[in-house]
Amino acid sequence: MASIGNNSLNAKLVLLGDMGAGKSSLVLRFVKGQFLEFQESTIGAAFFSQTLAVNDATVKFEIWDTAGQERYHSLAPMYYRGAAAAIIVYDISSTESFERAKKWVQELQKQGNPNMVTALAGNKADLEDKRKVSTEEAQTYAQENGLFFMETSAKTATNVNEIFYEIARSMLFLGVLVSFTSTPATGLWCNGQSIWKCNRISHKSSKEELRTE
Amino acid sequence: MFGPQTHSEPSNGGFLSQKTNWRRITSSNPTTSATTITTITKKANNLSVKFQDLYGFSVEGNIDDVNVLNEVRERVRQQGKEWWALEASKGANWYLQPQHSSSGEGLTVPSKLTAIANTITSTMTLKKLIRKGIPPVLRPKVWLSVSGATKKRSTVPLSYYNDLLVAIEGKVTPATMQIDHDLPRTFPCHPWLDTPEGKAALRRVLVVYSFRDSDVGYCQGLNYIAALLLLVMKTEEDAFWMLAVLLENVLVNDCYTDNLSGCHVEQRVFRDLLAKKCPRISAHLEAMEFDVSLVATEWFLCLFSKSLPSETTLRVWDILFNEGAKVLFHVALAIFKMKEEELLRTHQIGDVIHILQSTTHHLFDPDELLTVAFDKIGSMTANTITKQRKKQEPAVMAELDQRLRRLNSVKMDEK
């Protein structure tokens, strides 16, 4: 449980993207600092948690790493429902995976929570000689769609911690906004309660939950 | 919980001689020897041990797990003796197609009745025996028979599998590309599956199946199931037929097709059953806004092969092939039931998942799980479950349809 008086958030984060783009590898690198050449294919989804300290605040990520095969698409809403953040992953050596990433972006824009912090990760950045998606193209797309963009490599650990750190920072910023404006839409959590829930039930148990910002 | 089993033990060489056969494919896996401990690392006060389980999988656990696993090995051996004893008294292969004994035409009414009674007794004996586990060496024969795979195979020419193998040679389809992608990612640490030979066999089974049923093609999850089937069945043709009977007869339809609608149905049925059989857990998790499908989807799609230790998974499959898909509900409910008190104390989703994952990971004793699954969960008839499925189907179809329409409207906006 988060300590009282600290700025501490619990945030649901979901990873989406084509099969083999490296979603599980990114999570494994971030959570355990490991990399496996052959990462077992994920079925349904796998859960991880990891806490990050950002300045004087902490963000505890509850990470849902989803299965990439197209037919698993129908299960995705269960995992992105109520998520505060999403990382959409593609493989820089596969144009198909970039196209699929765009579809995920559209879907989240349409169905996801409107305050969701969304990042686009061009993974396998170590495979420069096999690159099919240029940095500029992805960067432009990300800007047009209000996404935060980084090229990552789970293999070499490039930008892996950074992308999660940036998401945490954006969320803390957003979290402060949300708790001031009481928007009951986001999936940000504080002290084990989602903020909007805290606001709604604040008349009952206000002391702890509201002292987060 | 796992007291000594006291069966009379007539010595029987069959078990041992057939075991040699079994070694052919797994090569590294002495079913009867004591657990091989690979490495021991000391982490704080817990001893973490890496060892190989009964089917050659590397697992990590503590010393207790190793002891349990050794005990399970011993019980598997005892259970084998029970099967051999029955074979000695009832004749070899008595368990294959017990219904055949009732087909005596021209018998008098009383002898027909006796024949039927004998069949029922046989079926009941077999059911009890299978619930206690099929010895690994007998699994191929018994599974092929009780699941209906033998019957299924008998409806096509003997050369069916080989003909398909020839037909698929050199063909590249979306399914084969996805299969190739997943081959090195299927139980990557298994000593046999990690060999070129193992991967080639797994590839053939999956590719041939994708051609047999193009609606299924290849669905992620089947790679784990087919891999485990190969380890048990030893020949890829037998593994293929088990996969076919599983998808076409044993499991609910459309678990692995297009939008996994069958899987959605099963998840809804499971949620209802949890509310009925474990109402406290169900209410507690619902209050936490924890959807049990978050964890149970993988259980159902991989038939527990990714979560439970191998022998425990295969004990579930023993019952699955003999009694049908309802065992999946029994087992899934049991996993929750076993940790009822702990689960009721959780307040965070992460804790729920942690409890469930560590429970399944350490379930090296299949009887511990199956006792809860059948004795504590209580009976559920196949009929009840069929009715539940029928009830849920329209809702699933409507949900998937609505989703599809919304996604299409995303595409329209684009234009």
XYZ file of C-alpha atoms in Angstrom:
628
model
C 0.000 0.000 0.000
C 1.321 3.429 -0.804
C 2.358 5.646 2.029
C 0.073 8.465 2.959
C 1.099 11.945 1.953
C 3.297 10.697 -0.834
C 2.477 11.233 -4.403
C 1.875 7.640 -5.319
C -0.087 6.282 -8.235
C -1.190 2.867 -9.362
C -1.590 2.803 -13.106
C -2.857 0.125 -15.432
C -0.746 -0.060 -18.580
C -1.447 -2.227 -21.600
C 0.911 -3.321 -24.384
C -0.614 -3.846 -27.803
C 0.893 -4.715 -31.163
C 1.517 -7.352 -33.795
C 2.718 -10.826 -32.870
C 6.459 -10.981 -32.524
C 6.891 -7.197 -32.301
C 8.538 -7.650 -28.923
C 5.860 -6.676 -26.396
C 6.806 -9.360 -23.900
C 10.492 -8.683 -24.414
C 10.026 -4.997 -23.626
C 8.213 -5.862 -20.418
C 10.749 -8.481 -19.420
C 13.566 -5.990 -19.974
C 11.766 -3.313 -17.984
C 10.614 -5.519 -15.108
C 13.478 -7.993 -14.780
C 16.283 -6.481 -16.819
C 16.452 -9.652 -18.883
C 16.298 -10.511 -22.552
C 15.534 -13.893 -24.092
C 16.285 -14.532 -27.739
C 13.183 -16.724 -27.879
C 10.483 -15.329 -25.659
C 7.506 -17.703 -25.223
C 4.489 -16.538 -27.186
C 1.914 -14.895 -24.933
C -1.579 -16.381 -24.856
C -4.411 -14.157 -23.646
C -2.191 -11.827 -21.667
C 0.469 -11.830 -18.995
C 0.552 -9.595 -15.952
C 3.525 -7.813 -14.416
C 3.979 -5.002 -11.979
C 6.834 -2.584 -11.518
C 7.208 0.599 -9.537
C 9.089 3.617 -10.839
C 10.236 6.605 -8.848
C 9.868 9.915 -10.617
C 11.327 12.771 -8.622
C 9.549 12.569 -5.272
C 6.639 10.478 -6.562
C 6.201 6.813 -7.371
C 4.168 5.147 -10.050
C 3.274 1.510 -9.710
C 2.592 0.075 -13.136
C 0.187 -2.825 -13.427
C 1.181 -4.080 -16.837
C -0.933 -6.220 -19.151
C 1.125 -7.720 -21.913
C -1.314 -8.993 -24.535
C -1.195 -11.673 -27.242
C -0.426 -10.313 -30.686
C -2.145 -12.639 -33.121
C -4.957 -10.920 -34.985
C -7.704 -13.214 -33.724
C -6.815 -12.323 -30.147
C -7.978 -8.831 -30.988
C -11.418 -9.733 -29.694
C -9.987 -10.173 -26.198
C -8.137 -6.858 -26.141
C -10.907 -4.638 -24.708
C -10.786 -6.664 -21.509
C -7.172 -5.604 -21.104
C -7.279 -1.974 -22.231
C -10.527 -1.180 -20.441
C -9.717 1.309 -17.710
C -6.045 1.508 -18.676
C -4.273 4.756 -17.853
C -1.536 4.131 -20.394
C -0.788 2.084 -23.460
C 2.358 1.233 -25.346
C 1.704 0.285 -28.927
C 4.623 -1.719 -30.201
C 5.790 -2.389 -33.746
C 8.927 -3.931 -35.156
C 11.036 -1.468 -37.192
C 11.920 -4.306 -39.569
C 8.272 -5.015 -40.439
C 5.948 -2.637 -42.269
C 3.012 -4.958 -41.499
C 3.599 -4.504 -37.809
C 3.625 -0.706 -38.271
C 0.310 -0.865 -40.125
C -1.128 -2.928 -37.333
C 0.165 -0.434 -34.787
C -1.799 2.281 -36.596
C -4.938 0.188 -36.284
C -4.393 -0.090 -32.565
C -3.965 3.656 -32.321
C -7.290 4.205 -34.070
C -9.019 1.686 -31.897
C -7.766 3.257 -28.694
C -8.696 6.718 -29.917
C -12.192 5.441 -30.518
C -12.696 3.081 -27.615
C -10.056 3.718 -25.031
C -10.202 6.080 -22.130
C -9.804 9.630 -23.463
C -7.122 10.580 -20.949
C -4.988 7.574 -21.749
C -1.294 8.278 -22.165
C -0.323 6.474 -25.347
C 3.196 5.748 -26.491
C 4.362 4.309 -29.777
C 7.424 2.067 -29.549
C 9.432 1.172 -32.653
C 11.080 -1.909 -31.219
C 14.041 -3.961 -32.437
C 15.951 -0.748 -33.104
C 19.119 -2.857 -32.989
C 18.115 -4.347 -36.365
C 19.167 -1.222 -38.270
C 20.251 -3.199 -41.342
C 16.800 -4.768 -41.632
C 14.894 -1.551 -41.076
C 11.683 -1.119 -43.092
C 10.009 1.693 -41.158
C 11.919 4.951 -41.063
C 12.204 6.929 -37.877
C 10.835 10.023 -39.630
C 7.729 8.270 -40.875
C 6.889 6.944 -37.422
C 7.761 10.247 -35.778
C 5.449 12.149 -38.098
C 2.655 9.670 -37.561
C 3.105 9.901 -33.802
C 3.004 13.698 -33.846
C -0.132 13.755 -35.962
C -1.840 11.458 -33.530
C -0.627 12.962 -30.301
C 1.462 9.962 -29.340
C 4.643 9.890 -27.474
C 7.241 8.103 -29.673
C 10.527 6.286 -29.087
C 12.527 3.665 -30.882
C 13.446 0.936 -28.451
C 15.450 -2.241 -28.285
C 14.591 -4.824 -25.691
C 17.724 -6.668 -26.744
C 20.180 -3.865 -26.043
C 17.923 -2.172 -23.451
C 17.932 1.062 -25.462
C 15.118 3.411 -24.415
C 13.215 0.697 -22.537
C 13.334 2.237 -19.083
C 13.067 5.634 -20.733
C 9.739 4.944 -22.401
C 8.173 3.738 -19.157
C 9.698 6.670 -17.300
C 8.253 9.159 -19.767
C 4.853 7.560 -19.456
C 5.064 7.767 -15.680
C 5.957 11.444 -15.873
C 3.084 12.236 -18.203
C 0.727 10.348 -15.983
C 1.777 12.100 -12.826
C 1.217 15.379 -14.580
C -2.156 14.218 -15.824
C -2.981 12.696 -12.440
C -2.619 16.059 -10.772
C -4.879 17.588 -13.378
C -7.437 14.873 -12.983
C -7.676 15.091 -9.243
C -8.169 18.832 -9.501
C -10.875 18.595 -12.072
C -12.565 15.397 -10.851
C -12.954 13.996 -14.322
C -14.437 10.565 -13.773
C -12.878 8.972 -16.797
C -9.292 8.036 -16.309
C -7.834 4.815 -15.058
C -5.329 6.431 -12.745
C -5.102 4.932 -9.329
C -3.969 6.261 -6.025
C -3.463 4.234 -2.902
C -5.208 1.281 -4.448
C -8.290 3.251 -5.483
C -8.799 4.831 -8.824
C -8.777 8.584 -8.503
C -12.168 9.113 -9.982
C -13.505 6.536 -7.621
C -11.833 8.327 -4.735
C -13.553 11.477 -5.785
C -16.878 9.785 -6.053
C -16.699 8.068 -2.709
C -14.789 10.826 -0.969
C -17.644 11.609 1.353
C -17.235 8.130 2.829
C -13.523 7.632 3.179
C -11.836 10.780 2.145
C -8.769 11.121 4.318
C -6.286 8.767 2.752
C -7.265 8.645 -0.843
C -7.455 12.331 -1.454
C -4.100 13.199 -0.003
C -2.223 12.124 -3.060
C -1.558 15.172 -5.117
C -3.049 -34.889 1.284
C -0.844 -37.251 -0.639
C -0.677 -40.245 1.627
C 0.906 -43.467 0.457
C -1.209 -45.431 -1.965
C -1.575 -49.030 -0.973
C -2.179 -51.144 -4.020
C -1.174 -54.738 -4.282
C 1.725 -54.858 -6.651
C 2.200 -57.840 -8.891
C 5.477 -57.249 -10.621
C 5.122 -56.474 -14.270
C 7.859 -55.925 -16.737
C 5.556 -54.292 -19.281
C 5.840 -50.904 -17.711
C 9.591 -50.958 -17.859
C 9.941 -52.379 -21.318
C 7.548 -49.835 -22.752
C 9.395 -47.117 -20.984
C 12.378 -47.635 -23.213
C 10.096 -46.816 -26.056
C 9.061 -43.633 -24.316
C 12.661 -42.586 -23.918
C 13.134 -42.495 -27.629
C 11.528 -39.146 -27.989
C 12.305 -37.387 -24.757
C 15.790 -38.865 -24.577
C 16.652 -37.007 -21.419
C 13.838 -37.972 -19.173
C 14.086 -40.847 -16.769
C 10.514 -41.145 -15.542
C 11.381 -43.370 -12.661
C 14.627 -41.982 -11.340
C 14.783 -39.434 -8.588
C 14.500 -35.805 -9.585
C 17.648 -34.385 -11.056
C 18.508 -31.156 -9.408
C 20.357 -28.924 -11.774
C 21.209 -25.914 -9.713
C 20.538 -24.696 -6.266
C 20.745 -21.040 -5.523
C 20.261 -19.537 -2.149
C 17.931 -16.563 -2.182
C 17.573 -15.030 1.263
C 15.928 -17.743 3.345
C 14.329 -19.586 0.473
C 16.155 -22.268 -1.357
C 15.333 -21.964 -4.990
C 15.937 -25.135 -6.906
C 16.001 -25.776 -10.634
C 15.021 -29.249 -11.659
C 13.600 -31.327 -14.457
C 10.063 -32.607 -14.127
C 8.570 -35.866 -15.391
C 8.344 -34.702 -18.982
C 11.728 -33.048 -19.214
C 10.630 -29.475 -18.505
C 12.973 -27.322 -16.457
C 11.160 -25.844 -13.517
C 12.076 -23.671 -10.645
C 10.720 -24.335 -7.199
C 11.706 -24.969 -3.627
C 12.859 -28.122 -1.843
C 9.256 -28.991 -0.959
C 8.369 -28.990 -4.633
C 11.166 -31.442 -5.343
C 9.950 -33.740 -2.588
C 6.383 -33.571 -3.855
C 7.544 -34.314 -7.360
C 9.481 -37.354 -6.203
C 6.430 -38.552 -4.370
C 4.351 -38.043 -7.504
C 6.849 -40.115 -9.498
C 6.434 -42.901 -6.987
C 2.652 -42.668 -7.207
C 2.811 -42.768 -11.003
C 4.737 -46.011 -10.654
C 2.195 -47.442 -8.222
C -0.663 -46.412 -10.464
C 1.098 -48.200 -13.322
C 1.083 -51.387 -11.312
C -2.636 -51.057 -10.778
C -3.160 -50.804 -14.522
C -0.963 -53.840 -15.142
C -2.835 -55.822 -12.512
C -6.130 -55.076 -14.241
C -4.618 -55.981 -17.559
C -3.579 -59.296 -16.070
C -7.077 -60.031 -14.778
C -9.239 -58.507 -17.519
C -7.035 -59.179 -20.514
C -4.720 -56.903 -22.425
C -6.283 -53.743 -23.819
C -9.504 -54.273 -21.860
C -9.843 -50.508 -21.662
C -9.952 -50.033 -25.403
C -13.504 -49.535 -26.652
C -15.289 -51.291 -23.790
C -18.609 -50.787 -25.585
C -17.734 -53.511 -28.089
C -18.560 -56.236 -25.624
C -22.267 -55.381 -25.864
C -22.569 -55.975 -29.577
C -23.441 -59.657 -29.278
C -26.332 -60.254 -31.611
C -28.468 -63.302 -31.171
C -27.897 -63.339 -27.441
C -30.795 -63.989 -25.123
C -32.241 -61.032 -23.276
C -30.624 -61.915 -19.920
C -27.198 -62.374 -21.493
C -27.596 -59.083 -23.359
C -28.342 -57.433 -20.059
C -25.302 -59.085 -18.522
C -23.222 -57.805 -21.400
C -24.557 -54.277 -20.942
C -23.959 -54.493 -17.210
C -20.404 -55.626 -17.839
C -19.856 -52.713 -20.178
C -21.172 -50.269 -17.609
C -18.920 -51.783 -14.956
C -15.989 -51.547 -17.318
C -16.745 -47.924 -18.138
C -17.084 -47.054 -14.466
C -13.862 -48.862 -13.578
C -12.100 -47.069 -16.382
C -13.479 -43.692 -15.359
C -12.283 -44.168 -11.785
C -8.938 -45.428 -12.941
C -8.429 -42.545 -15.361
C -9.303 -40.003 -12.677
C -6.411 -41.464 -10.688
C -4.128 -41.090 -13.663
C -3.008 -42.972 -16.735
C 0.585 -44.192 -16.576
C 2.695 -42.194 -19.074
C 3.481 -45.259 -21.204
C -0.205 -46.082 -21.631
C -1.353 -42.556 -22.351
C -1.028 -42.776 -26.154
C -3.118 -45.922 -26.416
C -5.741 -44.919 -23.873
C -6.099 -41.349 -25.116
C -6.542 -42.433 -28.741
C -9.245 -44.821 -27.678
C -11.299 -42.900 -25.120
C -11.189 -39.581 -26.997
C -12.558 -41.102 -30.186
C -9.389 -40.305 -32.151
C -9.012 -43.912 -33.267
C -12.556 -43.872 -34.583
C -11.978 -40.550 -36.318
C -8.860 -41.857 -37.998
C -10.677 -44.984 -39.168
C -13.011 -42.885 -41.343
C -10.199 -41.790 -43.677
C -7.621 -43.749 -45.689
C -4.586 -44.928 -43.737
C -2.358 -42.674 -45.803
C -4.323 -39.522 -44.839
C -1.617 -37.883 -42.732
C 1.181 -38.731 -45.129
C -0.852 -37.537 -48.090
C -1.390 -34.207 -46.381
C 2.304 -34.008 -45.564
C 3.091 -34.369 -49.262
C 0.401 -31.861 -50.208
C 1.695 -29.149 -47.891
C 5.291 -29.409 -48.935
C 6.706 -26.019 -49.857
C 3.370 -24.235 -49.314
C 3.532 -20.860 -47.644
C 0.356 -19.431 -46.092
C -0.313 -16.868 -43.349
C -0.729 -19.853 -41.030
C 2.615 -21.423 -41.903
C 4.368 -18.082 -41.439
C 2.868 -17.662 -37.989
C 3.715 -21.246 -37.100
C 7.325 -20.688 -38.147
C 7.409 -17.603 -36.026
C 6.186 -19.470 -32.951
C 8.230 -22.678 -33.265
C 11.309 -21.424 -31.406
C 8.990 -19.709 -28.902
C 7.179 -22.872 -27.834
C 8.544 -24.201 -24.531
C 11.979 -22.948 -25.666
C 13.873 -24.659 -22.859
C 12.567 -28.166 -23.389
C 15.442 -30.504 -24.284
C 13.595 -32.246 -27.116
C 11.410 -29.437 -28.425
C 14.473 -27.270 -28.726
C 16.139 -29.659 -31.195
C 15.741 -29.295 -34.978
C 14.000 -32.674 -34.938
C 11.514 -31.540 -32.292
C 10.748 -28.278 -34.065
C 10.285 -30.023 -37.403
C 7.812 -32.490 -35.911
C 5.861 -29.714 -34.199
C 5.824 -27.739 -37.433
C 4.443 -30.651 -39.426
C 1.642 -31.352 -36.951
C 0.572 -27.702 -36.838
C 0.888 -27.096 -40.588
C -0.978 -30.264 -41.499
C -3.755 -29.297 -39.114
C -3.926 -25.791 -40.573
C -4.619 -27.401 -43.941
C -7.149 -29.842 -42.525
C -9.226 -27.041 -41.029
C -8.714 -23.700 -42.712
C -11.194 -22.010 -40.359
C -8.826 -22.686 -37.510
C -5.666 -22.461 -39.571
C -3.193 -21.677 -36.873
C -4.120 -20.122 -33.556
C -1.509 -19.207 -30.982
C -1.936 -21.540 -28.040
C -2.225 -24.594 -30.254
C 1.572 -24.605 -30.417
C 1.764 -25.437 -26.708
C -0.979 -28.049 -26.930
C 0.538 -29.757 -29.961
C 3.979 -29.722 -28.343
C 2.719 -31.465 -25.244
C 0.726 -33.912 -27.355
C 3.917 -34.780 -29.217
C 5.750 -35.422 -25.972
C 3.013 -37.772 -24.813
C 1.985 -39.493 -28.032
C 5.542 -39.982 -29.328
C 4.552 -40.120 -32.988
C 3.471 -37.010 -34.807
C 0.640 -38.751 -36.588
C -0.914 -39.745 -33.263
C -0.343 -36.230 -31.957
C -2.087 -34.884 -35.050
C -5.153 -37.067 -34.500
C -5.361 -36.094 -30.866
C -5.242 -32.437 -31.904
C -7.995 -33.089 -34.439
C -10.312 -34.873 -32.020
C -9.652 -32.238 -29.384
C -10.619 -29.323 -31.618
C -13.394 -31.067 -33.481
C -15.065 -33.171 -30.797
C -13.809 -32.627 -27.267
C -13.763 -28.838 -26.927
C -16.586 -26.444 -27.625
C -16.723 -25.242 -31.253
C -14.859 -22.154 -32.407
C -12.480 -21.861 -29.481
C -9.648 -21.118 -31.886
C -11.318 -19.757 -35.012
C -11.516 -16.194 -36.298
C -12.610 -14.203 -33.222
C -12.300 -16.995 -30.642
C -16.053 -16.863 -30.063
C -16.066 -20.299 -28.421
C -13.489 -19.087 -25.970
C -15.633 -16.054 -25.137
C -18.563 -18.371 -24.473
C -16.503 -20.571 -22.157
C -15.316 -17.542 -20.211
C -18.865 -16.352 -19.619
C -19.925 -19.817 -18.526
C -16.940 -19.919 -16.208
C -17.853 -16.589 -14.620
C -21.372 -17.861 -13.933
C -20.086 -21.112 -12.494
C -17.682 -19.270 -10.215
C -20.558 -17.166 -8.920
C -22.494 -20.342 -8.230
C -19.749 -22.564 -6.839
C -17.524 -19.992 -5.129
C -19.910 -17.093 -4.420
C -17.678 -15.366 -1.850
C -14.666 -15.246 -4.156
C -16.791 -14.204 -7.072
C -18.379 -11.339 -5.127
C -15.052 -10.198 -3.709
C -13.337 -10.137 -7.091
C -16.278 -8.425 -8.692
C -16.131 -5.706 -6.070
C -12.476 -5.230 -6.998
C -13.518 -5.013 -10.644
C -11.376 -8.026 -11.373
C -12.596 -9.999 -14.333
C -11.604 -13.642 -13.850
C -11.207 -14.028 -17.605
C -8.046 -11.951 -17.293
C -6.342 -15.058 -15.980
C -8.642 -17.880 -17.038
C -8.452 -17.186 -20.774
C -4.944 -18.588 -20.995
C -5.924 -21.611 -18.906
C -8.714 -22.504 -21.316
C -6.846 -21.735 -24.536
C -3.731 -23.674 -23.580
C -5.626 -26.267 -21.569
C -3.428 -25.357 -18.579
C -0.236 -26.417 -20.359
C 1.364 -23.010 -19.834
C 0.405 -22.701 -16.171
C 0.408 -26.095 -14.488
C 3.400 -28.446 -14.180
C 3.433 -31.041 -16.942
C 2.254 -34.151 -15.084
C -0.539 -32.144 -13.445
C -1.586 -30.804 -16.862
C -1.584 -34.293 -18.327
C -3.684 -35.654 -15.466
C -6.221 -32.969 -16.361
C -5.971 -34.053 -19.996
C -6.484 -37.719 -19.024
C -9.894 -36.709 -17.714
C -10.497 -34.202 -20.516
C -10.207 -36.904 -23.167
C -12.357 -39.359 -21.262
C -15.042 -37.105 -19.807
C -15.007 -33.997 -21.953
C -14.429 -30.259 -21.637
C -16.303 -29.864 -18.358
C -13.128 -30.891 -16.524
C -11.623 -27.549 -17.541
C -14.285 -25.794 -15.472
C -13.735 -28.143 -12.535
C -10.015 -27.446 -12.545
C -10.288 -23.691 -13.059
C -12.808 -23.455 -10.211
C -10.576 -25.612 -8.019
C -7.617 -23.265 -8.458
C -9.727 -20.412 -7.089
C -11.309 -22.589 -4.413
C -7.956 -23.797 -3.079
C -6.952 -20.234 -2.283
C -10.342 -18.945 -1.149
C -9.218 -17.409 2.142
C -6.115 -15.807 0.673
C -8.064 -14.397 -2.242
C -10.674 -12.919 0.068
C -7.937 -10.933 1.800
C -6.666 -9.278 -1.382
C -7.331 -5.682 -2.304
C -5.223 -5.336 -5.395
C -5.421 -7.013 -8.756
C -1.708 -7.725 -8.688
C -2.088 -9.721 -5.482
C -4.892 -11.833 -6.936
C -2.800 -12.659 -9.957
C 0.243 -13.371 -7.856
C -1.686 -15.843 -5.694
C -3.163 -17.633 -8.692
C 0.130 -17.778 -10.568
C 2.180 -19.073 -7.693
C -0.540 -21.621 -6.912
C -0.581 -23.052 -10.412
C 3.203 -22.918 -10.675
C 3.669 -25.057 -7.566
C 0.856 -27.540 -8.188
C 3.226 -30.454 -8.630
C 0.794 -32.779 -6.889
C -2.008 -33.509 -9.365
C -4.159 -35.233 -6.737
C -4.180 -32.172 -4.541
C -5.779 -30.235 -7.401
C -8.086 -32.982 -8.669
C -9.457 -33.789 -5.222
C -10.635 -30.207 -4.895
C -11.786 -30.148 -8.528
C -14.138 -33.078 -8.054
C -14.868 -33.462 -4.333
C -15.113 -29.843 -3.287
C -16.509 -28.272 -6.431
C -19.230 -30.893 -6.679
C -20.726 -32.407 -9.748
C -21.672 -30.533 -12.872
C -23.278 -32.493 -15.636
C -22.223 -32.012 -19.223
C -25.846 -31.187 -19.849
C -25.877 -28.225 -17.450
C -22.802 -26.822 -19.107
C -24.258 -27.289 -22.571
C -27.337 -25.360 -21.449
C -25.183 -22.583 -20.015
C -23.281 -22.331 -23.278
C -26.498 -22.088 -25.260
C -27.611 -19.319 -22.950
C -24.390 -17.332 -23.455
C -23.941 -17.779 -27.194
C -26.329 -15.031 -28.343
C -24.766 -12.512 -25.946
C -21.268 -13.327 -27.187
C -22.318 -13.074 -30.809
C -24.026 -9.743 -30.183
C -20.975 -8.398 -28.346
C -18.533 -9.475 -31.041
C -20.806 -8.177 -33.740
C -21.211 -4.810 -32.079
C -17.462 -4.566 -31.678
C -16.907 -5.351 -35.313
C -19.356 -2.646 -36.334
C -17.655 -0.089 -34.126
C -14.269 -1.004 -35.588
C -15.665 -0.694 -39.077
C -16.920 2.752 -38.231
C -13.310 3.588 -37.284
C -12.321 2.611 -40.797
C -15.150 4.689 -42.289
C -13.979 7.759 -40.392
C -10.579 7.320 -41.930
C -11.899 7.735 -45.457
